[in-house]
Amino acid sequence: MKRMTVYLIIAGVTGLSLSGCGFSREREQASSLKIGISVYDQYDTFVSEEISRLKSYAQEMEQEWDMTITLEVVDASQNQLTQNDQMDDFIKRGFDIACINLVDRTDASTIIEKARSADVPVIFFNRELVEEDLERWDKLYYVGADAFESGILQGEILADACEEDFSSIDKNGDGILQYVMLEGEAGHQDSIVRTLYVIDTIKERGYRVEKLGDEIANWNRAQAEAKMNQFWKSFGEQIEVVLTNNDDMALGAVDALKKSCGTRAEARTAGTPWPVIIGIDGTEVGLEAVQSKELLGTVLNDSKGQAEGMLELAHSVVFGTELPEEIELLDNRYIRLPYQKVTYENVNQIIWDMQMVTK
Ligand code: BGC
């Protein structure tokens, strides 16, 4: 079988080098890096953007590292058993490392056991497993972001806008923000934490809120549209704010509003008050919606930084090289990229930074 040449720990290797772990391939022999990647659902907008960024970065780094990088991406189609089988396949086919976007973040044990017995390191990403699971073996890592930060920043976007012009948001003038919430998957760390922190932040900034409705729409645009339709039927213009755990659901809310009362501009002309809508992610479509003011804002979930961090970490783990200085490996296991507020004022800059074509 292909797998690893056992590597003797070289005395004097310091810093963030992972070469002391006993599984790195000798650098001189490195001419290829084979990474098996399993995503929980290939139709998830954020995750698929992260994967395309990973592919572009891998192309760039093939030259820099002078090696062939193979990325095999498979879809677990929301089935944990399928994903467990995909891990078996990566092992059987001699992949150097696996990157796993868990279907069920509370059910990582089968993958961990398979990885450990075959000595194939795993980088989990985006769907964070519990710390005890990550600690079960020293060749397990996580790349993502701190969910609470995104909730806080989403709350700040609303509070900043209220500071600027409260009456344009508090349409009925009762001094309270009537809101509806569209949540991601139940049990996902980002849904739970974002939902809590956004409201805490708004209250901490001194604004009163009243929840009219709260529904799970599983990160999904069509489901969010359906839920927003129900909200609109029940509460209509009482809704002043739509808070959502991600951009796709924010755009689902926009879709519903457009069908009920036309575009934001048409609704304005007709005197129908559109609520403010805020997302999280800064996906390509999300950023466009901030540019067109359909969304008041979003919070950038740095898919580019996460993808780059993941590839750098994979390389470092497999070949025992040091991580670039700007990448911090917390507790020798975690890479977490910071979130960033995005509003109409800085959206073009963010698009530029994310190396998208500015429209
Ligand atoms: C993103 C969502 C995505 C989810 C998938 C979250 O971090 O914000 O857009 O659907 O991850 O796990």
Short mmCIF file of C-alpha atoms and ligand atoms in Angstrom, two decimals:
data_model
loop_
_atom_site.label_atom_id
_atom_site.label_comp_id
_atom_site.label_asym_id
_atom_site.label_seq_id
_atom_site.Cartn_x
_atom_site.Cartn_y
_atom_site.Cartn_z
CA MET A 1 0.00 0.00 0.00
CA LYS A 2 1.08 3.50 -0.79
CA ARG A 3 0.61 5.33 2.48
CA MET A 4 3.20 7.03 4.57
CA THR A 5 6.89 6.58 4.81
CA VAL A 6 7.42 6.57 8.56
CA TYR A 7 9.21 9.73 9.45
CA LEU A 8 11.72 10.02 12.24
CA ILE A 9 11.30 13.07 14.40
CA ILE A 10 14.01 15.51 13.50
CA ALA A 11 15.52 17.14 16.53
CA GLY A 12 15.29 20.89 16.55
CA VAL A 13 12.07 21.28 14.60
CA THR A 14 10.17 23.97 16.41
CA GLY A 15 7.31 26.44 16.02
CA LEU A 16 4.17 25.27 14.31
CA SER A 17 5.86 22.47 12.46
CA LEU A 18 3.79 19.32 12.72
CA SER A 19 6.70 17.10 11.76
CA GLY A 20 7.06 15.81 15.28
CA CYS A 21 3.83 13.85 15.00
CA GLY A 22 5.45 10.83 13.42
CA PHE A 23 3.34 10.61 10.29
CA SER A 24 4.79 13.20 7.97
CA ARG A 25 6.11 12.28 4.57
CA GLU A 26 9.65 13.28 3.82
CA ARG A 27 9.73 16.54 1.99
CA GLU A 28 12.23 15.36 -0.62
CA GLN A 29 9.88 12.59 -1.65
CA ALA A 30 6.90 14.87 -1.88
CA SER A 31 5.62 15.10 -5.38
CA SER A 32 1.94 14.72 -4.66
CA LEU A 33 -0.68 15.51 -2.06
CA LYS A 34 -3.93 13.56 -2.20
CA ILE A 35 -6.84 14.93 -0.21
CA GLY A 36 -10.23 13.26 0.10
CA ILE A 37 -13.01 15.73 0.85
CA SER A 38 -16.54 14.88 1.85
CA VAL A 39 -19.19 17.61 2.08
CA TYR A 40 -22.45 17.15 3.97
CA ASP A 41 -24.51 18.49 1.05
CA GLN A 42 -23.14 19.67 -2.28
CA TYR A 43 -26.10 22.04 -2.75
CA ASP A 44 -25.19 24.14 0.29
CA THR A 45 -24.19 27.52 -1.13
CA PHE A 46 -21.61 28.44 1.49
CA VAL A 47 -19.92 25.05 1.53
CA SER A 48 -19.77 24.83 -2.25
CA GLU A 49 -18.17 28.28 -2.40
CA GLU A 50 -15.60 27.13 0.13
CA ILE A 51 -14.82 24.10 -2.03
CA SER A 52 -14.35 26.20 -5.17
CA ARG A 53 -11.97 28.43 -3.29
CA LEU A 54 -10.10 25.36 -2.11
CA LYS A 55 -9.76 24.19 -5.69
CA SER A 56 -8.43 27.54 -6.90
CA TYR A 57 -5.97 27.77 -4.05
CA ALA A 58 -4.78 24.22 -4.72
CA GLN A 59 -4.09 25.15 -8.33
CA GLU A 60 -2.07 28.13 -7.17
CA MET A 61 -0.12 26.10 -4.63
CA GLU A 62 0.76 23.25 -6.99
CA GLN A 63 3.30 25.57 -8.54
CA GLU A 64 4.51 27.05 -5.31
CA TRP A 65 4.99 23.64 -3.69
CA ASP A 66 6.04 22.00 -6.92
CA MET A 67 3.72 19.02 -6.57
CA THR A 68 0.51 17.57 -7.89
CA ILE A 69 -2.43 18.19 -5.60
CA THR A 70 -5.40 15.88 -6.01
CA LEU A 71 -8.64 16.99 -4.44
CA GLU A 72 -11.39 14.44 -4.63
CA VAL A 73 -14.66 15.96 -3.51
CA VAL A 74 -17.61 13.70 -2.73
CA ASP A 75 -21.12 14.50 -1.56
CA ALA A 76 -22.51 12.75 1.52
CA SER A 77 -26.02 13.89 0.53
CA GLN A 78 -26.95 14.55 4.15
CA ASN A 79 -26.35 10.95 5.15
CA GLN A 80 -23.80 10.15 7.88
CA LEU A 81 -23.59 6.48 6.89
CA THR A 82 -22.70 7.48 3.33
CA GLN A 83 -20.01 9.77 4.70
CA ASN A 84 -18.59 6.98 6.88
CA ASP A 85 -18.31 4.80 3.74
CA GLN A 86 -16.61 7.66 1.90
CA MET A 87 -13.97 7.74 4.64
CA ASP A 88 -13.37 4.00 4.10
CA ASP A 89 -12.89 4.68 0.43
CA PHE A 90 -10.37 7.49 1.04
CA ILE A 91 -8.39 5.12 3.28
CA LYS A 92 -8.54 2.22 0.83
CA ARG A 93 -7.34 4.40 -2.02
CA GLY A 94 -4.37 5.76 -0.13
CA PHE A 95 -5.35 9.40 0.35
CA ASP A 96 -2.86 11.29 2.51
CA ILE A 97 -5.45 13.17 4.54
CA ALA A 98 -9.24 13.65 4.67
CA CYS A 99 -11.22 16.88 5.02
CA ILE A 100 -14.64 16.13 6.46
CA ASN A 101 -17.64 18.43 6.58
CA LEU A 102 -19.63 16.27 9.00
CA VAL A 103 -23.24 15.47 8.25
CA ASP A 104 -23.99 15.00 11.93
CA ARG A 105 -21.59 16.94 14.07
CA THR A 106 -22.53 14.87 17.12
CA ASP A 107 -21.69 11.62 15.39
CA ALA A 108 -18.02 11.87 14.46
CA SER A 109 -16.86 8.74 16.28
CA THR A 110 -17.02 6.26 13.38
CA ILE A 111 -14.92 8.50 11.15
CA ILE A 112 -12.45 9.16 13.95
CA GLU A 113 -12.02 5.45 14.66
CA LYS A 114 -11.51 4.60 10.99
CA ALA A 115 -8.99 7.43 10.61
CA ARG A 116 -7.09 6.45 13.70
CA SER A 117 -6.79 2.78 12.83
CA ALA A 118 -5.57 3.59 9.32
CA ASP A 119 -3.40 6.51 10.50
CA VAL A 120 -5.02 8.99 8.12
CA PRO A 121 -5.27 12.47 9.66
CA VAL A 122 -8.58 14.35 9.41
CA ILE A 123 -9.36 18.04 9.15
CA PHE A 124 -13.01 18.64 10.01
CA PHE A 125 -14.43 21.87 8.68
CA ASN A 126 -17.47 24.14 8.95
CA ARG A 127 -19.55 21.77 11.08
CA GLU A 128 -17.81 21.69 14.42
CA LEU A 129 -17.60 18.48 16.40
CA VAL A 130 -17.52 18.58 20.18
CA GLU A 131 -14.14 19.19 21.77
CA GLU A 132 -14.04 15.75 23.43
CA ASP A 133 -14.29 14.12 20.00
CA LEU A 134 -11.53 16.27 18.56
CA GLU A 135 -9.32 15.33 21.49
CA ARG A 136 -9.67 11.61 20.82
CA TRP A 137 -6.59 11.55 18.62
CA ASP A 138 -3.76 14.02 17.99
CA LYS A 139 -4.17 13.97 14.22
CA LEU A 140 -7.62 15.57 14.23
CA TYR A 141 -8.11 19.25 13.41
CA TYR A 142 -10.92 21.75 12.89
CA VAL A 143 -11.09 24.71 10.50
CA GLY A 144 -13.96 27.17 10.80
CA ALA A 145 -14.95 30.29 12.70
CA ASP A 146 -16.34 31.29 16.09
CA ALA A 147 -20.11 31.28 15.71
CA PHE A 148 -20.77 33.71 18.57
CA GLU A 149 -18.79 36.39 16.78
CA SER A 150 -21.11 36.27 13.76
CA GLY A 151 -24.17 36.66 15.99
CA ILE A 152 -22.62 39.67 17.71
CA LEU A 153 -21.66 41.32 14.42
CA GLN A 154 -25.13 40.73 12.97
CA GLY A 155 -26.62 42.41 16.04
CA GLU A 156 -24.19 45.30 15.64
CA ILE A 157 -25.24 45.84 12.03
CA LEU A 158 -28.82 46.31 13.17
CA ALA A 159 -27.90 48.42 16.20
CA ASP A 160 -25.62 50.65 14.07
CA ALA A 161 -28.46 51.21 11.59
CA CYS A 162 -30.87 51.98 14.46
CA GLU A 163 -28.43 54.52 15.85
CA GLU A 164 -28.34 56.21 12.50
CA ASP A 165 -32.08 56.30 11.83
CA PHE A 166 -34.27 54.42 14.28
CA SER A 167 -37.58 55.65 12.90
CA SER A 168 -36.89 54.22 9.44
CA ILE A 169 -36.64 50.76 11.03
CA ASP A 170 -39.20 51.08 13.81
CA LYS A 171 -41.93 51.70 11.26
CA ASN A 172 -44.88 51.68 13.68
CA GLY A 173 -43.06 54.05 16.03
CA ASP A 174 -43.70 52.01 19.19
CA GLY A 175 -40.03 52.07 20.21
CA ILE A 176 -39.75 48.27 19.89
CA LEU A 177 -38.25 46.26 17.05
CA GLN A 178 -40.71 43.60 15.91
CA TYR A 179 -38.72 40.80 14.31
CA VAL A 180 -38.91 37.33 12.83
CA MET A 181 -36.02 34.86 12.89
CA LEU A 182 -35.09 32.26 10.28
CA GLU A 183 -32.80 29.64 11.74
CA GLY A 184 -30.42 27.11 10.20
CA GLU A 185 -30.42 23.40 11.03
CA ALA A 186 -31.42 22.42 14.54
CA GLY A 187 -28.32 21.24 16.41
CA HIS A 188 -25.81 23.06 14.18
CA GLN A 189 -23.42 25.11 16.32
CA ASP A 190 -23.88 28.17 14.11
CA SER A 191 -27.69 28.19 14.28
CA ILE A 192 -27.85 27.88 18.03
CA VAL A 193 -25.16 30.41 18.82
CA ARG A 194 -26.02 33.01 16.14
CA THR A 195 -29.69 33.04 17.18
CA LEU A 196 -28.76 33.74 20.79
CA TYR A 197 -25.99 36.27 20.33
CA VAL A 198 -27.70 38.48 17.76
CA ILE A 199 -30.59 39.20 20.12
CA ASP A 200 -28.33 39.64 23.17
CA THR A 201 -26.25 42.16 21.25
CA ILE A 202 -29.23 44.20 20.09
CA LYS A 203 -30.55 44.34 23.65
CA GLU A 204 -27.14 45.19 25.06
CA ARG A 205 -27.01 48.13 22.69
CA GLY A 206 -30.19 49.38 24.36
CA TYR A 207 -32.93 48.40 21.89
CA ARG A 208 -36.13 46.62 22.81
CA VAL A 209 -37.21 43.70 20.69
CA GLU A 210 -40.37 41.65 20.25
CA LYS A 211 -40.24 38.26 18.55
CA LEU A 212 -43.20 37.71 16.24
CA GLY A 213 -42.03 34.37 14.91
CA ASP A 214 -39.08 31.98 14.77
CA GLU A 215 -38.78 29.12 12.29
CA ILE A 216 -36.14 26.62 11.20
CA ALA A 217 -35.41 26.80 7.47
CA ASN A 218 -32.31 24.55 7.44
CA TRP A 219 -29.97 27.06 5.74
CA ASN A 220 -32.15 26.72 2.66
CA ARG A 221 -33.45 29.48 0.41
CA ALA A 222 -36.65 27.76 -0.74
CA GLN A 223 -37.57 26.70 2.79
CA ALA A 224 -36.93 30.22 4.03
CA GLU A 225 -39.16 31.64 1.31
CA ALA A 226 -41.98 29.34 2.42
CA LYS A 227 -41.52 30.28 6.10
CA MET A 228 -41.35 33.98 5.27
CA ASN A 229 -44.59 33.65 3.32
CA GLN A 230 -46.26 32.27 6.41
CA PHE A 231 -44.83 35.07 8.54
CA TRP A 232 -46.01 37.67 6.02
CA LYS A 233 -49.51 36.16 6.00
CA SER A 234 -49.67 36.19 9.78
CA PHE A 235 -47.95 39.50 10.57
CA GLY A 236 -47.52 41.42 7.31
CA GLU A 237 -46.28 44.94 7.79
CA GLN A 238 -45.85 44.46 11.54
CA ILE A 239 -42.53 42.79 10.68
CA GLU A 240 -39.80 45.40 10.94
CA VAL A 241 -36.73 43.19 10.99
CA VAL A 242 -35.89 39.78 9.50
CA LEU A 243 -32.89 38.14 11.17
CA THR A 244 -31.50 35.05 9.51
CA ASN A 245 -28.68 32.64 10.33
CA ASN A 246 -27.32 32.76 6.76
CA ASP A 247 -27.51 34.60 3.43
CA ASP A 248 -29.46 31.91 1.60
CA MET A 249 -32.29 32.20 4.11
CA ALA A 250 -32.09 36.01 3.97
CA LEU A 251 -32.49 35.74 0.20
CA GLY A 252 -35.41 33.34 0.67
CA ALA A 253 -37.07 36.09 2.72
CA VAL A 254 -36.34 38.57 -0.10
CA ASP A 255 -37.91 36.16 -2.61
CA ALA A 256 -41.07 35.91 -0.52
CA LEU A 257 -41.35 39.68 -0.13
CA LYS A 258 -40.80 40.27 -3.82
CA LYS A 259 -43.63 37.88 -4.64
CA SER A 260 -45.98 39.50 -2.11
CA CYS A 261 -45.21 43.16 -2.64
CA GLY A 262 -42.78 43.58 -5.53
CA THR A 263 -39.18 44.73 -5.35
CA ARG A 264 -38.03 46.95 -2.50
CA ALA A 265 -38.26 50.00 -4.76
CA GLU A 266 -41.76 49.08 -6.00
CA ALA A 267 -42.94 48.46 -2.45
CA ARG A 268 -41.60 51.86 -1.39
CA THR A 269 -43.47 53.60 -4.19
CA ALA A 270 -46.63 51.77 -3.17
CA GLY A 271 -46.02 52.76 0.46
CA THR A 272 -45.54 49.17 1.69
CA PRO A 273 -42.84 49.09 4.34
CA TRP A 274 -40.19 46.46 3.55
CA PRO A 275 -38.55 45.15 6.70
CA VAL A 276 -34.77 45.26 7.03
CA ILE A 277 -33.21 41.88 6.35
CA ILE A 278 -29.77 40.76 7.53
CA GLY A 279 -27.86 37.62 6.60
CA ILE A 280 -24.57 35.94 7.46
CA ASP A 281 -21.92 34.46 5.12
CA GLY A 282 -21.14 37.01 2.41
CA THR A 283 -21.72 34.48 -0.34
CA GLU A 284 -21.51 35.86 -3.84
CA VAL A 285 -25.31 36.26 -4.06
CA GLY A 286 -25.44 37.60 -0.52
CA LEU A 287 -22.91 40.34 -1.27
CA GLU A 288 -24.78 41.26 -4.44
CA ALA A 289 -27.95 41.65 -2.38
CA VAL A 290 -26.12 44.02 -0.03
CA GLN A 291 -24.95 46.01 -3.06
CA SER A 292 -28.54 46.28 -4.29
CA LYS A 293 -29.74 47.12 -0.75
CA GLU A 294 -32.13 44.19 -0.62
CA LEU A 295 -30.18 43.17 2.46
CA LEU A 296 -29.22 45.76 5.07
CA GLY A 297 -26.06 43.75 5.63
CA THR A 298 -24.39 40.43 6.10
CA VAL A 299 -21.48 39.07 8.11
CA LEU A 300 -18.58 37.70 6.12
CA ASN A 301 -17.89 34.06 6.94
CA ASP A 302 -14.46 33.92 5.39
CA SER A 303 -14.75 30.95 3.01
CA LYS A 304 -11.55 32.02 1.28
CA GLY A 305 -9.51 32.17 4.49
CA GLN A 306 -10.98 28.89 5.68
CA ALA A 307 -10.23 27.13 2.39
CA GLU A 308 -6.67 28.42 2.35
CA GLY A 309 -6.17 27.52 5.99
CA MET A 310 -7.41 24.01 5.30
CA LEU A 311 -5.01 23.41 2.41
CA GLU A 312 -2.06 24.90 4.27
CA LEU A 313 -2.87 22.73 7.27
CA ALA A 314 -3.22 19.60 5.12
CA HIS A 315 0.19 20.28 3.58
CA SER A 316 1.76 20.99 6.93
CA VAL A 317 0.33 17.86 8.55
CA VAL A 318 1.25 15.53 5.70
CA PHE A 319 4.77 16.83 5.06
CA GLY A 320 5.70 18.10 8.49
CA THR A 321 6.33 21.64 7.30
CA GLU A 322 5.60 24.79 9.26
CA LEU A 323 2.36 26.67 8.74
CA PRO A 324 2.72 30.17 7.28
CA GLU A 325 3.13 32.72 10.07
CA GLU A 326 -0.26 34.34 9.49
CA ILE A 327 -2.10 31.10 10.22
CA GLU A 328 -2.55 30.41 13.89
CA LEU A 329 -3.11 26.84 15.00
CA LEU A 330 -4.89 27.20 18.33
CA ASP A 331 -4.36 24.40 20.86
CA ASN A 332 -2.53 22.59 18.07
CA ARG A 333 -5.94 21.73 16.56
CA TYR A 334 -8.04 24.72 15.57
CA ILE A 335 -7.86 27.30 12.81
CA ARG A 336 -10.57 29.92 13.23
CA LEU A 337 -10.99 32.78 10.80
CA PRO A 338 -12.53 36.05 12.01
CA TYR A 339 -15.92 37.27 10.74
CA GLN A 340 -16.44 40.76 9.36
CA LYS A 341 -19.44 43.12 9.13
CA VAL A 342 -20.61 43.91 5.61
CA THR A 343 -22.94 46.79 4.77
CA TYR A 344 -23.55 48.96 1.73
CA GLU A 345 -20.60 51.14 2.81
CA ASN A 346 -17.90 48.46 2.57
CA VAL A 347 -19.43 45.81 0.32
CA ASN A 348 -17.41 46.73 -2.76
CA GLN A 349 -14.20 46.55 -0.79
CA ILE A 350 -15.16 43.13 0.58
CA ILE A 351 -15.97 41.86 -2.90
CA TRP A 352 -12.58 43.07 -4.00
CA ASP A 353 -10.87 41.42 -1.04
CA MET A 354 -12.59 38.14 -1.77
CA GLN A 355 -11.25 38.46 -5.30
CA MET A 356 -14.58 38.43 -6.97
CA VAL A 357 -15.32 40.55 -9.97
CA THR A 358 -16.84 43.81 -8.78
CA LYS A 359 -20.00 44.50 -10.73
C1 BGC B 1 -23.03 28.73 7.02
C2 BGC B 1 -24.28 28.26 6.32
C3 BGC B 1 -24.10 26.85 5.88
C4 BGC B 1 -23.73 25.96 7.06
C5 BGC B 1 -23.48 24.55 6.62
C6 BGC B 1 -22.71 27.79 8.16
O1 BGC B 1 -21.50 28.18 8.74
O2 BGC B 1 -23.21 30.01 7.53
O3 BGC B 1 -24.55 29.05 5.20
O4 BGC B 1 -25.31 26.40 5.31
O5 BGC B 1 -22.57 26.47 7.67
O6 BGC B 1 -22.93 23.77 7.62
#
